[in-house]
PDB file of C-alpha atoms in Angstrom:
ATOM      1  CA  MET A   1      57.779 153.312  96.995  1.00  0.00           C
ATOM      2  CA  HIS A   2      61.604 152.834  97.351  1.00  0.00           C
ATOM      3  CA  PRO A   3      62.992 149.741  95.685  1.00  0.00           C
ATOM      4  CA  ARG A   4      63.414 146.794  97.909  1.00  0.00           C
ATOM      5  CA  ARG A   5      67.160 146.220  98.599  1.00  0.00           C
ATOM      6  CA  ILE A   6      68.111 142.613  97.769  1.00  0.00           C
ATOM      7  CA  VAL A   7      71.685 141.559  98.990  1.00  0.00           C
ATOM      8  CA  PHE A   8      73.300 138.347  97.952  1.00  0.00           C
ATOM      9  CA  VAL A   9      76.106 137.029 100.052  1.00  0.00           C
ATOM     10  CA  VAL A  10      78.987 135.058  98.059  1.00  0.00           C
ATOM     11  CA  TYR A  11      82.589 133.910  98.883  1.00  0.00           C
ATOM     12  CA  ASP A  12      85.215 132.015  96.944  1.00  0.00           C
ATOM     13  CA  GLY A  13      83.789 128.510  96.355  1.00  0.00           C
ATOM     14  CA  PHE A  14      80.063 129.348  96.183  1.00  0.00           C
ATOM     15  CA  GLN A  15      77.882 127.951  93.613  1.00  0.00           C
ATOM     16  CA  ALA A  16      77.298 129.963  90.710  1.00  0.00           C
ATOM     17  CA  LEU A  17      73.630 129.106  89.990  1.00  0.00           C
ATOM     18  CA  ASP A  18      72.760 129.753  93.608  1.00  0.00           C
ATOM     19  CA  LEU A  19      73.581 133.525  92.598  1.00  0.00           C
ATOM     20  CA  ALA A  20      72.578 133.651  89.115  1.00  0.00           C
ATOM     21  CA  GLY A  21      69.234 132.026  89.379  1.00  0.00           C
ATOM     22  CA  PRO A  22      67.776 133.980  92.305  1.00  0.00           C
ATOM     23  CA  TYR A  23      69.094 137.190  90.898  1.00  0.00           C
ATOM     24  CA  GLU A  24      67.559 136.748  87.543  1.00  0.00           C
ATOM     25  CA  VAL A  25      64.042 136.214  89.320  1.00  0.00           C
ATOM     26  CA  PHE A  26      64.225 139.333  91.033  1.00  0.00           C
ATOM     27  CA  GLN A  27      65.565 141.297  88.233  1.00  0.00           C
ATOM     28  CA  GLN A  28      62.671 139.854  85.854  1.00  0.00           C
ATOM     29  CA  ALA A  29      60.184 140.877  88.728  1.00  0.00           C
ATOM     30  CA  ALA A  30      61.813 144.561  88.991  1.00  0.00           C
ATOM     31  CA  TRP A  31      61.504 144.831  85.087  1.00  0.00           C
ATOM     32  CA  HIS A  32      57.716 143.880  85.323  1.00  0.00           C
ATOM     33  CA  VAL A  33      57.111 146.078  88.239  1.00  0.00           C
ATOM     34  CA  ASN A  34      59.162 149.244  87.524  1.00  0.00           C
ATOM     35  CA  GLY A  35      62.299 148.623  89.590  1.00  0.00           C
ATOM     36  CA  HIS A  36      60.430 147.184  92.588  1.00  0.00           C
ATOM     37  CA  TYR A  37      63.842 145.659  93.617  1.00  0.00           C
ATOM     38  CA  THR A  38      67.481 146.306  93.657  1.00  0.00           C
ATOM     39  CA  CYS A  39      70.006 143.560  93.577  1.00  0.00           C
ATOM     40  CA  GLU A  40      73.726 143.888  95.167  1.00  0.00           C
ATOM     41  CA  ILE A  41      76.455 141.383  95.741  1.00  0.00           C
ATOM     42  CA  VAL A  42      78.649 141.455  98.887  1.00  0.00           C
ATOM     43  CA  ALA A  43      81.763 139.216  99.432  1.00  0.00           C
ATOM     44  CA  PRO A  44      84.336 139.089 102.132  1.00  0.00           C
ATOM     45  CA  ALA A  45      86.180 141.550  99.948  1.00  0.00           C
ATOM     46  CA  ALA A  46      85.108 143.519  96.841  1.00  0.00           C
ATOM     47  CA  GLY A  47      86.191 142.507  93.207  1.00  0.00           C
ATOM     48  CA  ARG A  48      86.589 139.029  91.839  1.00  0.00           C
ATOM     49  CA  VAL A  49      85.081 136.046  93.405  1.00  0.00           C
ATOM     50  CA  HIS A  50      85.365 132.593  91.959  1.00  0.00           C
ATOM     51  CA  ALA A  51      82.372 130.109  91.930  1.00  0.00           C
ATOM     52  CA  ASP A  52      83.201 126.423  92.936  1.00  0.00           C
ATOM     53  CA  SER A  53      83.232 125.671  89.118  1.00  0.00           C
ATOM     54  CA  ALA A  54      86.069 128.277  89.090  1.00  0.00           C
ATOM     55  CA  LEU A  55      83.706 130.821  87.099  1.00  0.00           C
ATOM     56  CA  PRO A  56      84.801 134.227  88.199  1.00  0.00           C
ATOM     57  CA  MET A  57      82.245 136.702  89.279  1.00  0.00           C
ATOM     58  CA  HIS A  58      82.601 140.263  90.449  1.00  0.00           C
ATOM     59  CA  ALA A  59      81.185 141.624  93.864  1.00  0.00           C
ATOM     60  CA  GLU A  60      80.763 145.098  94.093  1.00  0.00           C
ATOM     61  CA  HIS A  61      80.857 145.170  97.929  1.00  0.00           C
ATOM     62  CA  GLY A  62      82.931 143.860 100.614  1.00  0.00           C
ATOM     63  CA  VAL A  63      81.902 143.318 104.297  1.00  0.00           C
ATOM     64  CA  ARG A  64      84.130 145.686 105.773  1.00  0.00           C
ATOM     65  CA  THR A  65      82.774 148.505 103.761  1.00  0.00           C
ATOM     66  CA  LEU A  66      79.221 147.815 103.230  1.00  0.00           C
ATOM     67  CA  ASP A  67      76.767 149.122 105.787  1.00  0.00           C
ATOM     68  CA  PRO A  68      74.751 145.924 107.017  1.00  0.00           C
ATOM     69  CA  ARG A  69      71.650 148.315 107.755  1.00  0.00           C
ATOM     70  CA  GLY A  70      68.895 148.847 105.306  1.00  0.00           C
ATOM     71  CA  VAL A  71      68.647 145.461 103.676  1.00  0.00           C
ATOM     72  CA  ASP A  72      65.297 144.305 102.909  1.00  0.00           C
ATOM     73  CA  THR A  73      65.946 140.646 101.970  1.00  0.00           C
ATOM     74  CA  LEU A  74      69.415 139.010 102.502  1.00  0.00           C
ATOM     75  CA  VAL A  75      70.155 135.969 100.378  1.00  0.00           C
ATOM     76  CA  VAL A  76      73.034 133.821 101.205  1.00  0.00           C
ATOM     77  CA  ALA A  77      74.277 131.482  98.481  1.00  0.00           C
ATOM     78  CA  GLY A  78      75.566 127.940  99.015  1.00  0.00           C
ATOM     79  CA  GLY A  79      78.750 125.946  97.658  1.00  0.00           C
ATOM     80  CA  VAL A  80      81.397 123.932  98.712  1.00  0.00           C
ATOM     81  CA  GLY A  81      83.444 126.965  99.892  1.00  0.00           C
ATOM     82  CA  VAL A  82      80.812 127.540 102.617  1.00  0.00           C
ATOM     83  CA  PHE A  83      82.510 125.282 105.145  1.00  0.00           C
ATOM     84  CA  ASP A  84      85.548 127.565 104.988  1.00  0.00           C
ATOM     85  CA  ALA A  85      83.491 130.626 104.687  1.00  0.00           C
ATOM     86  CA  ARG A  86      81.729 130.067 107.873  1.00  0.00           C
ATOM     87  CA  HIS A  87      84.747 130.440 110.011  1.00  0.00           C
ATOM     88  CA  ASP A  88      85.471 133.877 108.574  1.00  0.00           C
ATOM     89  CA  PRO A  89      84.305 136.157 111.576  1.00  0.00           C
ATOM     90  CA  ALA A  90      83.986 139.408 109.446  1.00  0.00           C
ATOM     91  CA  LEU A  91      81.805 137.408 107.020  1.00  0.00           C
ATOM     92  CA  THR A  92      79.597 135.841 109.724  1.00  0.00           C
ATOM     93  CA  GLY A  93      79.315 138.901 111.654  1.00  0.00           C
ATOM     94  CA  TRP A  94      78.033 141.040 108.876  1.00  0.00           C
ATOM     95  CA  ILE A  95      75.602 138.480 108.024  1.00  0.00           C
ATOM     96  CA  SER A  96      74.359 138.398 111.776  1.00  0.00           C
ATOM     97  CA  ALA A  97      74.151 142.200 111.741  1.00  0.00           C
ATOM     98  CA  ALA A  98      72.398 142.555 108.217  1.00  0.00           C
ATOM     99  CA  GLY A  99      70.043 139.525 108.978  1.00  0.00           C
ATOM    100  CA  ALA A 100      69.082 140.984 112.255  1.00  0.00           C
ATOM    101  CA  GLY A 101      67.710 144.518 110.829  1.00  0.00           C
ATOM    102  CA  ALA A 102      66.431 142.553 107.430  1.00  0.00           C
ATOM    103  CA  ARG A 103      62.776 142.055 106.824  1.00  0.00           C
ATOM    104  CA  ARG A 104      63.630 138.587 105.282  1.00  0.00           C
ATOM    105  CA  VAL A 105      66.663 136.174 105.530  1.00  0.00           C
ATOM    106  CA  ALA A 106      67.212 133.398 102.981  1.00  0.00           C
ATOM    107  CA  SER A 107      69.584 130.698 102.286  1.00  0.00           C
ATOM    108  CA  VAL A 108      69.995 128.630  98.879  1.00  0.00           C
ATOM    109  CA  CYS A 109      71.417 125.164  99.291  1.00  0.00           C
ATOM    110  CA  THR A 110      74.307 124.938 102.090  1.00  0.00           C
ATOM    111  CA  GLY A 111      74.012 128.660 102.635  1.00  0.00           C
ATOM    112  CA  SER A 112      71.960 127.471 105.572  1.00  0.00           C
ATOM    113  CA  PHE A 113      75.301 126.572 107.094  1.00  0.00           C
ATOM    114  CA  LEU A 114      76.250 130.361 106.919  1.00  0.00           C
ATOM    115  CA  LEU A 115      73.053 131.318 108.668  1.00  0.00           C
ATOM    116  CA  ALA A 116      73.697 128.927 111.287  1.00  0.00           C
ATOM    117  CA  ALA A 117      76.936 130.231 111.920  1.00  0.00           C
ATOM    118  CA  ALA A 118      75.590 133.829 112.134  1.00  0.00           C
ATOM    119  CA  GLY A 119      73.182 132.689 114.551  1.00  0.00           C
ATOM    120  CA  LEU A 120      70.015 133.437 112.481  1.00  0.00           C
ATOM    121  CA  VAL A 121      68.440 130.261 112.390  1.00  0.00           C
ATOM    122  CA  ASP A 122      68.524 128.861 116.083  1.00  0.00           C
ATOM    123  CA  GLY A 123      65.012 127.373 117.011  1.00  0.00           C
ATOM    124  CA  ARG A 124      64.038 127.589 113.255  1.00  0.00           C
ATOM    125  CA  ARG A 125      62.863 125.034 111.032  1.00  0.00           C
ATOM    126  CA  VAL A 126      65.094 124.976 107.525  1.00  0.00           C
ATOM    127  CA  THR A 127      65.836 122.868 104.897  1.00  0.00           C
ATOM    128  CA  THR A 128      69.403 122.601 102.832  1.00  0.00           C
ATOM    129  CA  HIS A 129      70.554 120.372 100.029  1.00  0.00           C
ATOM    130  CA  TRP A 130      69.544 116.576 100.733  1.00  0.00           C
ATOM    131  CA  ALA A 131      73.253 115.492 100.777  1.00  0.00           C
ATOM    132  CA  HIS A 132      74.190 117.819 103.611  1.00  0.00           C
ATOM    133  CA  ALA A 133      71.000 117.740 105.728  1.00  0.00           C
ATOM    134  CA  ARG A 134      72.468 115.354 108.151  1.00  0.00           C
ATOM    135  CA  ARG A 135      75.507 117.451 108.741  1.00  0.00           C
ATOM    136  CA  LEU A 136      73.604 120.484 109.223  1.00  0.00           C
ATOM    137  CA  ALA A 137      71.428 118.716 111.972  1.00  0.00           C
ATOM    138  CA  ASP A 138      74.350 117.089 113.623  1.00  0.00           C
ATOM    139  CA  GLU A 139      76.485 120.274 113.836  1.00  0.00           C
ATOM    140  CA  HIS A 140      73.418 122.648 114.771  1.00  0.00           C
ATOM    141  CA  PRO A 141      71.191 120.719 117.157  1.00  0.00           C
ATOM    142  CA  SER A 142      69.133 123.851 118.106  1.00  0.00           C
ATOM    143  CA  VAL A 143      67.920 123.780 114.307  1.00  0.00           C
ATOM    144  CA  THR A 144      65.315 121.753 112.953  1.00  0.00           C
ATOM    145  CA  VAL A 145      66.324 120.242 109.567  1.00  0.00           C
ATOM    146  CA  ASP A 146      63.603 118.961 107.144  1.00  0.00           C
ATOM    147  CA  SER A 147      65.431 117.347 104.194  1.00  0.00           C
ATOM    148  CA  ASP A 148      62.612 117.097 101.943  1.00  0.00           C
ATOM    149  CA  PRO A 149      60.936 120.374 100.828  1.00  0.00           C
ATOM    150  CA  ILE A 150      62.095 122.348  98.090  1.00  0.00           C
ATOM    151  CA  PHE A 151      61.849 125.381 100.185  1.00  0.00           C
ATOM    152  CA  VAL A 152      60.766 126.223 103.748  1.00  0.00           C
ATOM    153  CA  ARG A 153      59.511 129.321 105.308  1.00  0.00           C
ATOM    154  CA  ASP A 154      59.627 129.704 109.210  1.00  0.00           C
ATOM    155  CA  GLY A 155      58.649 133.360 109.855  1.00  0.00           C
ATOM    156  CA  ARG A 156      60.988 135.714 108.426  1.00  0.00           C
ATOM    157  CA  VAL A 157      63.574 132.931 107.612  1.00  0.00           C
ATOM    158  CA  TRP A 158      63.401 131.236 104.243  1.00  0.00           C
ATOM    159  CA  SER A 159      65.640 128.345 103.102  1.00  0.00           C
ATOM    160  CA  SER A 160      65.858 126.283  99.909  1.00  0.00           C
ATOM    161  CA  ALA A 161      67.166 123.116  98.895  1.00  0.00           C
ATOM    162  CA  GLY A 162      70.142 122.708  96.507  1.00  0.00           C
ATOM    163  CA  VAL A 163      70.973 125.058  93.555  1.00  0.00           C
ATOM    164  CA  THR A 164      68.084 125.390  91.232  1.00  0.00           C
ATOM    165  CA  ALA A 165      65.742 125.347  94.263  1.00  0.00           C
ATOM    166  CA  GLY A 166      66.937 128.970  94.844  1.00  0.00           C
ATOM    167  CA  MET A 167      64.825 130.021  92.008  1.00  0.00           C
ATOM    168  CA  ASP A 168      61.908 128.169  93.463  1.00  0.00           C
ATOM    169  CA  LEU A 169      62.396 130.174  96.772  1.00  0.00           C
ATOM    170  CA  SER A 170      62.895 133.448  94.828  1.00  0.00           C
ATOM    171  CA  LEU A 171      59.720 132.995  93.089  1.00  0.00           C
ATOM    172  CA  ALA A 172      58.045 132.494  96.305  1.00  0.00           C
ATOM    173  CA  LEU A 173      59.626 135.566  97.693  1.00  0.00           C
ATOM    174  CA  VAL A 174      58.275 137.652  94.779  1.00  0.00           C
ATOM    175  CA  GLU A 175      54.821 135.965  95.011  1.00  0.00           C
ATOM    176  CA  ASP A 176      54.949 137.033  98.793  1.00  0.00           C
ATOM    177  CA  ASP A 177      55.761 140.647  97.792  1.00  0.00           C
ATOM    178  CA  LEU A 178      53.927 141.233  94.429  1.00  0.00           C
ATOM    179  CA  GLY A 179      51.280 138.471  94.175  1.00  0.00           C
ATOM    180  CA  ARG A 180      50.720 135.381  92.065  1.00  0.00           C
ATOM    181  CA  ASP A 181      50.260 137.164  88.551  1.00  0.00           C
ATOM    182  CA  VAL A 182      53.741 138.772  88.657  1.00  0.00           C
ATOM    183  CA  ALA A 183      55.501 135.720  89.965  1.00  0.00           C
ATOM    184  CA  LEU A 184      53.678 133.621  87.455  1.00  0.00           C
ATOM    185  CA  THR A 185      54.690 135.902  84.688  1.00  0.00           C
ATOM    186  CA  VAL A 186      58.591 135.695  85.731  1.00  0.00           C
ATOM    187  CA  ALA A 187      58.214 131.846  85.974  1.00  0.00           C
ATOM    188  CA  ARG A 188      56.754 131.485  82.533  1.00  0.00           C
ATOM    189  CA  ASN A 189      59.669 133.839  81.146  1.00  0.00           C
ATOM    190  CA  LEU A 190      62.058 131.765  82.719  1.00  0.00           C
ATOM    191  CA  VAL A 191      60.524 128.606  81.790  1.00  0.00           C
ATOM    192  CA  LEU A 192      59.947 127.512  85.442  1.00  0.00           C
ATOM    193  CA  PHE A 193      57.407 125.845  87.532  1.00  0.00           C
ATOM    194  CA  LEU A 194      55.891 128.399  89.740  1.00  0.00           C
ATOM    195  CA  ARG A 195      55.395 125.697  92.358  1.00  0.00           C
ATOM    196  CA  ARG A 196      57.429 122.425  91.446  1.00  0.00           C
ATOM    197  CA  PRO A 197      55.553 119.249  92.407  1.00  0.00           C
ATOM    198  CA  GLY A 198      57.095 116.963  94.770  1.00  0.00           C
ATOM    199  CA  GLY A 199      60.151 117.340  97.182  1.00  0.00           C
ATOM    200  CA  GLN A 200      63.818 116.557  97.189  1.00  0.00           C
ATOM    201  CA  SER A 201      63.086 112.937  97.524  1.00  0.00           C
ATOM    202  CA  GLN A 202      62.656 113.078  93.826  1.00  0.00           C
ATOM    203  CA  PHE A 203      66.368 113.525  93.502  1.00  0.00           C
ATOM    204  CA  SER A 204      68.209 112.311  96.721  1.00  0.00           C
ATOM    205  CA  VAL A 205      69.679 109.011  97.362  1.00  0.00           C
ATOM    206  CA  ALA A 206      69.109 106.759 100.557  1.00  0.00           C
ATOM    207  CA  LEU A 207      70.146 109.132 103.392  1.00  0.00           C
ATOM    208  CA  TRP A 208      67.062 109.025 105.189  1.00  0.00           C
ATOM    209  CA  SER A 209      67.848 106.479 107.916  1.00  0.00           C
ATOM    210  CA  GLY A 210      70.575 105.660 110.155  1.00  0.00           C
ATOM    211  CA  GLN A 211      72.877 102.724 109.674  1.00  0.00           C
ATOM    212  CA  PRO A 212      72.428  99.277 111.497  1.00  0.00           C
ATOM    213  CA  SER A 213      74.967  98.999 114.389  1.00  0.00           C
ATOM    214  CA  THR A 214      74.589  95.255 115.091  1.00  0.00           C
ATOM    215  CA  ASP A 215      74.619  91.983 113.113  1.00  0.00           C
ATOM    216  CA  PRO A 216      70.994  90.974 113.677  1.00  0.00           C
ATOM    217  CA  ILE A 217      69.694  94.123 112.357  1.00  0.00           C
ATOM    218  CA  ARG A 218      72.365  94.112 109.418  1.00  0.00           C
ATOM    219  CA  ALA A 219      71.020  90.713 108.345  1.00  0.00           C
ATOM    220  CA  ALA A 220      67.268  92.040 108.462  1.00  0.00           C
ATOM    221  CA  VAL A 221      68.341  95.113 106.417  1.00  0.00           C
ATOM    222  CA  ALA A 222      70.517  92.982 103.921  1.00  0.00           C
ATOM    223  CA  ALA A 223      67.369  90.813 103.262  1.00  0.00           C
ATOM    224  CA  ILE A 224      65.043  93.936 102.415  1.00  0.00           C
ATOM    225  CA  HIS A 225      67.657  95.312 100.019  1.00  0.00           C
ATOM    226  CA  ALA A 226      68.411  91.989  98.285  1.00  0.00           C
ATOM    227  CA  ASP A 227      64.781  91.526  97.355  1.00  0.00           C
ATOM    228  CA  PRO A 228      62.501  94.616  98.013  1.00  0.00           C
ATOM    229  CA  GLY A 229      59.436  92.909  96.588  1.00  0.00           C
ATOM    230  CA  ALA A 230      59.651  89.793  98.941  1.00  0.00           C
ATOM    231  CA  ARG A 231      57.544  89.296 101.999  1.00  0.00           C
ATOM    232  CA  HIS A 232      59.042  91.462 104.759  1.00  0.00           C
ATOM    233  CA  GLU A 233      56.732  91.407 107.647  1.00  0.00           C
ATOM    234  CA  VAL A 234      57.987  91.766 111.123  1.00  0.00           C
ATOM    235  CA  LYS A 235      58.153  88.040 111.742  1.00  0.00           C
ATOM    236  CA  ASP A 236      59.768  87.363 108.431  1.00  0.00           C
ATOM    237  CA  LEU A 237      62.575  89.972 109.162  1.00  0.00           C
ATOM    238  CA  ALA A 238      62.865  88.648 112.829  1.00  0.00           C
ATOM    239  CA  GLU A 239      63.687  85.138 111.272  1.00  0.00           C
ATOM    240  CA  HIS A 240      66.652  86.735 109.347  1.00  0.00           C
ATOM    241  CA  ALA A 241      67.832  88.526 112.340  1.00  0.00           C
ATOM    242  CA  ARG A 242      67.271  85.366 114.708  1.00  0.00           C
ATOM    243  CA  LEU A 243      65.372  87.700 117.240  1.00  0.00           C
ATOM    244  CA  SER A 244      61.690  87.602 118.454  1.00  0.00           C
ATOM    245  CA  PRO A 245      59.374  89.835 116.503  1.00  0.00           C
ATOM    246  CA  ARG A 246      59.120  92.199 119.403  1.00  0.00           C
ATOM    247  CA  HIS A 247      62.810  92.409 119.854  1.00  0.00           C
ATOM    248  CA  LEU A 248      63.366  92.971 116.351  1.00  0.00           C
ATOM    249  CA  GLN A 249      60.775  95.728 116.065  1.00  0.00           C
ATOM    250  CA  ARG A 250      62.491  97.600 119.163  1.00  0.00           C
ATOM    251  CA  ARG A 251      65.829  97.154 117.994  1.00  0.00           C
ATOM    252  CA  PHE A 252      65.293  97.997 114.319  1.00  0.00           C
ATOM    253  CA  THR A 253      63.564 101.124 115.375  1.00  0.00           C
ATOM    254  CA  ALA A 254      66.266 102.047 117.819  1.00  0.00           C
ATOM    255  CA  GLU A 255      69.152 101.565 115.331  1.00  0.00           C
ATOM    256  CA  LEU A 256      67.638 102.897 112.158  1.00  0.00           C
ATOM    257  CA  GLY A 257      65.393 105.688 113.467  1.00  0.00           C
ATOM    258  CA  LEU A 258      62.207 104.388 111.850  1.00  0.00           C
ATOM    259  CA  PRO A 259      59.981 101.096 112.306  1.00  0.00           C
ATOM    260  CA  PRO A 260      60.457  97.948 110.129  1.00  0.00           C
ATOM    261  CA  GLY A 261      57.410  98.692 108.025  1.00  0.00           C
ATOM    262  CA  ALA A 262      58.359 102.170 107.019  1.00  0.00           C
ATOM    263  CA  TYR A 263      61.540 101.147 106.176  1.00  0.00           C
ATOM    264  CA  VAL A 264      60.568  98.542 103.887  1.00  0.00           C
ATOM    265  CA  GLU A 265      58.214 100.878 102.071  1.00  0.00           C
ATOM    266  CA  ARG A 266      61.152 103.344 101.363  1.00  0.00           C
ATOM    267  CA  VAL A 267      63.372 100.609  99.988  1.00  0.00           C
ATOM    268  CA  ARG A 268      60.415  99.447  97.831  1.00  0.00           C
ATOM    269  CA  ILE A 269      59.927 103.161  96.749  1.00  0.00           C
ATOM    270  CA  GLU A 270      63.533 103.366  95.843  1.00  0.00           C
ATOM    271  CA  ALA A 271      63.504 100.162  93.892  1.00  0.00           C
ATOM    272  CA  ALA A 272      60.293 101.364  92.045  1.00  0.00           C
ATOM    273  CA  GLN A 273      62.165 104.750  91.100  1.00  0.00           C
ATOM    274  CA  ARG A 274      64.989 102.849  89.638  1.00  0.00           C
ATOM    275  CA  ALA A 275      62.726 100.757  87.601  1.00  0.00           C
ATOM    276  CA  LEU A 276      60.925 103.545  86.372  1.00  0.00           C
ATOM    277  CA  ALA A 277      63.848 105.597  85.382  1.00  0.00           C
ATOM    278  CA  GLU A 278      65.617 102.616  83.957  1.00  0.00           C
ATOM    279  CA  SER A 279      63.172 100.475  82.021  1.00  0.00           C
ATOM    280  CA  ASP A 280      59.993 100.618  80.099  1.00  0.00           C
ATOM    281  CA  ALA A 281      57.965  98.210  81.953  1.00  0.00           C
ATOM    282  CA  PRO A 282      54.367  99.051  82.772  1.00  0.00           C
ATOM    283  CA  VAL A 283      53.825 100.658  86.189  1.00  0.00           C
ATOM    284  CA  GLU A 284      51.485  97.616  87.169  1.00  0.00           C
ATOM    285  CA  VAL A 285      54.503  95.409  86.554  1.00  0.00           C
ATOM    286  CA  ILE A 286      56.895  97.560  88.433  1.00  0.00           C
ATOM    287  CA  ALA A 287      54.312  97.661  91.315  1.00  0.00           C
ATOM    288  CA  ARG A 288      54.303  93.779  91.773  1.00  0.00           C
ATOM    289  CA  ARG A 289      57.895  93.278  91.386  1.00  0.00           C
ATOM    290  CA  CYS A 290      58.597  96.003  94.137  1.00  0.00           C
ATOM    291  CA  GLY A 291      56.263  94.598  96.478  1.00  0.00           C
ATOM    292  CA  PHE A 292      53.194  96.966  96.198  1.00  0.00           C
ATOM    293  CA  GLY A 293      50.801  94.555  94.549  1.00  0.00           C
ATOM    294  CA  THR A 294      48.822  96.961  92.468  1.00  0.00           C
ATOM    295  CA  ALA A 295      49.642 100.076  90.574  1.00  0.00           C
ATOM    296  CA  GLU A 296      47.213 101.968  92.973  1.00  0.00           C
ATOM    297  CA  THR A 297      49.130 100.913  95.943  1.00  0.00           C
ATOM    298  CA  LEU A 298      52.226 102.059  94.433  1.00  0.00           C
ATOM    299  CA  ARG A 299      50.590 105.409  93.287  1.00  0.00           C
ATOM    300  CA  ARG A 300      49.462 106.200  96.779  1.00  0.00           C
ATOM    301  CA  ALA A 301      52.838 105.468  98.352  1.00  0.00           C
ATOM    302  CA  PHE A 302      54.541 107.607  95.643  1.00  0.00           C
ATOM    303  CA  HIS A 303      52.483 110.569  96.227  1.00  0.00           C
ATOM    304  CA  ARG A 304      53.037 110.130 100.183  1.00  0.00           C
ATOM    305  CA  ARG A 305      56.799 109.671  99.890  1.00  0.00           C
ATOM    306  CA  VAL A 306      57.879 111.297  96.637  1.00  0.00           C
ATOM    307  CA  GLY A 307      55.112 114.005  96.272  1.00  0.00           C
ATOM    308  CA  VAL A 308      54.567 112.968  92.478  1.00  0.00           C
ATOM    309  CA  SER A 309      53.007 110.190  90.629  1.00  0.00           C
ATOM    310  CA  PRO A 310      55.008 107.167  89.311  1.00  0.00           C
ATOM    311  CA  SER A 311      54.085 108.463  85.712  1.00  0.00           C
ATOM    312  CA  ASP A 312      55.213 111.835  86.442  1.00  0.00           C
ATOM    313  CA  TYR A 313      58.381 110.544  87.926  1.00  0.00           C
ATOM    314  CA  ARG A 314      59.081 108.559  84.825  1.00  0.00           C
ATOM    315  CA  GLU A 315      58.410 111.462  82.557  1.00  0.00           C
ATOM    316  CA  ARG A 316      60.919 113.541  84.408  1.00  0.00           C
ATOM    317  CA  PHE A 317      63.653 110.925  85.102  1.00  0.00           C
ATOM    318  CA  GLY A 318      63.136 108.084  82.553  1.00  0.00           C
ATOM    319  CA  ARG A 319      65.607 107.219  79.977  1.00  0.00           C
ATOM    320  CA  MET A 320      65.461 108.938  76.445  1.00  0.00           C
ATOM    321  CA  THR A 321      64.295 107.094  73.527  1.00  0.00           C
ATOM    322  CA  ALA A 322      65.372 107.568  69.752  1.00  0.00           C
ATOM    323  CA  ASP A 323      61.714 108.630  69.011  1.00  0.00           C
ATOM    324  CA  GLU A 324      61.765 111.534  71.498  1.00  0.00           C
ATOM    325  CA  PRO A 325      63.473 114.444  69.644  1.00  0.00           C
ATOM    326  CA  CYS A 326      62.946 116.761  72.585  1.00  0.00           C
ATOM    327  CA  ALA A 327      63.441 114.143  75.222  1.00  0.00           C
ATOM    328  CA  ALA A 328      66.348 116.176  76.424  1.00  0.00           C
ATOM    329  CA  VAL A 329      64.183 119.192  77.471  1.00  0.00           C
ATOM    330  CA  ARG A 330      62.481 117.855  80.775  1.00  0.00           C
ATOM    331  CA  ARG A 331      60.342 119.531  83.138  1.00  0.00           C
TER     332      ARG A 331
END
């Protein structure tokens, strides 16, 4: 069997880990399966390319000299430079041609903007870094953007969340090709989860709703954020907004994109996330303070919204203490 050809696309201002992480995953797999993959790097021009951190890397190929045919898997890196790179017709044209014939097309982080510019994700469901998901959806209405998953597969198009999520994606691609045992071996060697629990909501800030556009709804929203643990039934919020409950429900949903109950739960989840990360209070106490009543109610909401349990969240993001000599090594 001929090695599968993995081609990585970079440009000035790409995120170094978007290349280095997936590259290592495929190379590790190649070592275990006797050269199953070959990895190449292409840029607008061959030679030195600078990551957004100014780290220099070398691209052995330029798009004007590399034949776009014969690519098995195309992987497009993200980074702050993507917003300029997507206006380079030679680069997007090469990506479009290579992607059209590739068995698989993948993006890491904001690399999804380049796939969109190349016309490879129209009508597809994709993900990207949580901080840029709304921009991608606004600029490419034909693309369905899901801001929570670590990675998404839609047919032959794969996309991942920010930075290190490219390694999660690459492990999934290896598993798709070579099976779970090889992917698990690579994950163990690189000290990674084979499947990371939870989604991007573990890491993101509040970008999940619209902003209120009128004073009555701003008043209701302000009351929720001022005291997430208080009583926030529709009739209570209607009093803050000086609207009838029915009118409040309709306008709240129209302005923020989700109903009051769902909004209140998300604000309470965020308050609980902060408390878990910044304090040593028991989960039961945090649940009461944040309006969930019981630890079990908080646990169910956490699993539904964040994808992990409150205790797992604290383990990953809680503050380190003096009696944790290995606390810096977190999963």
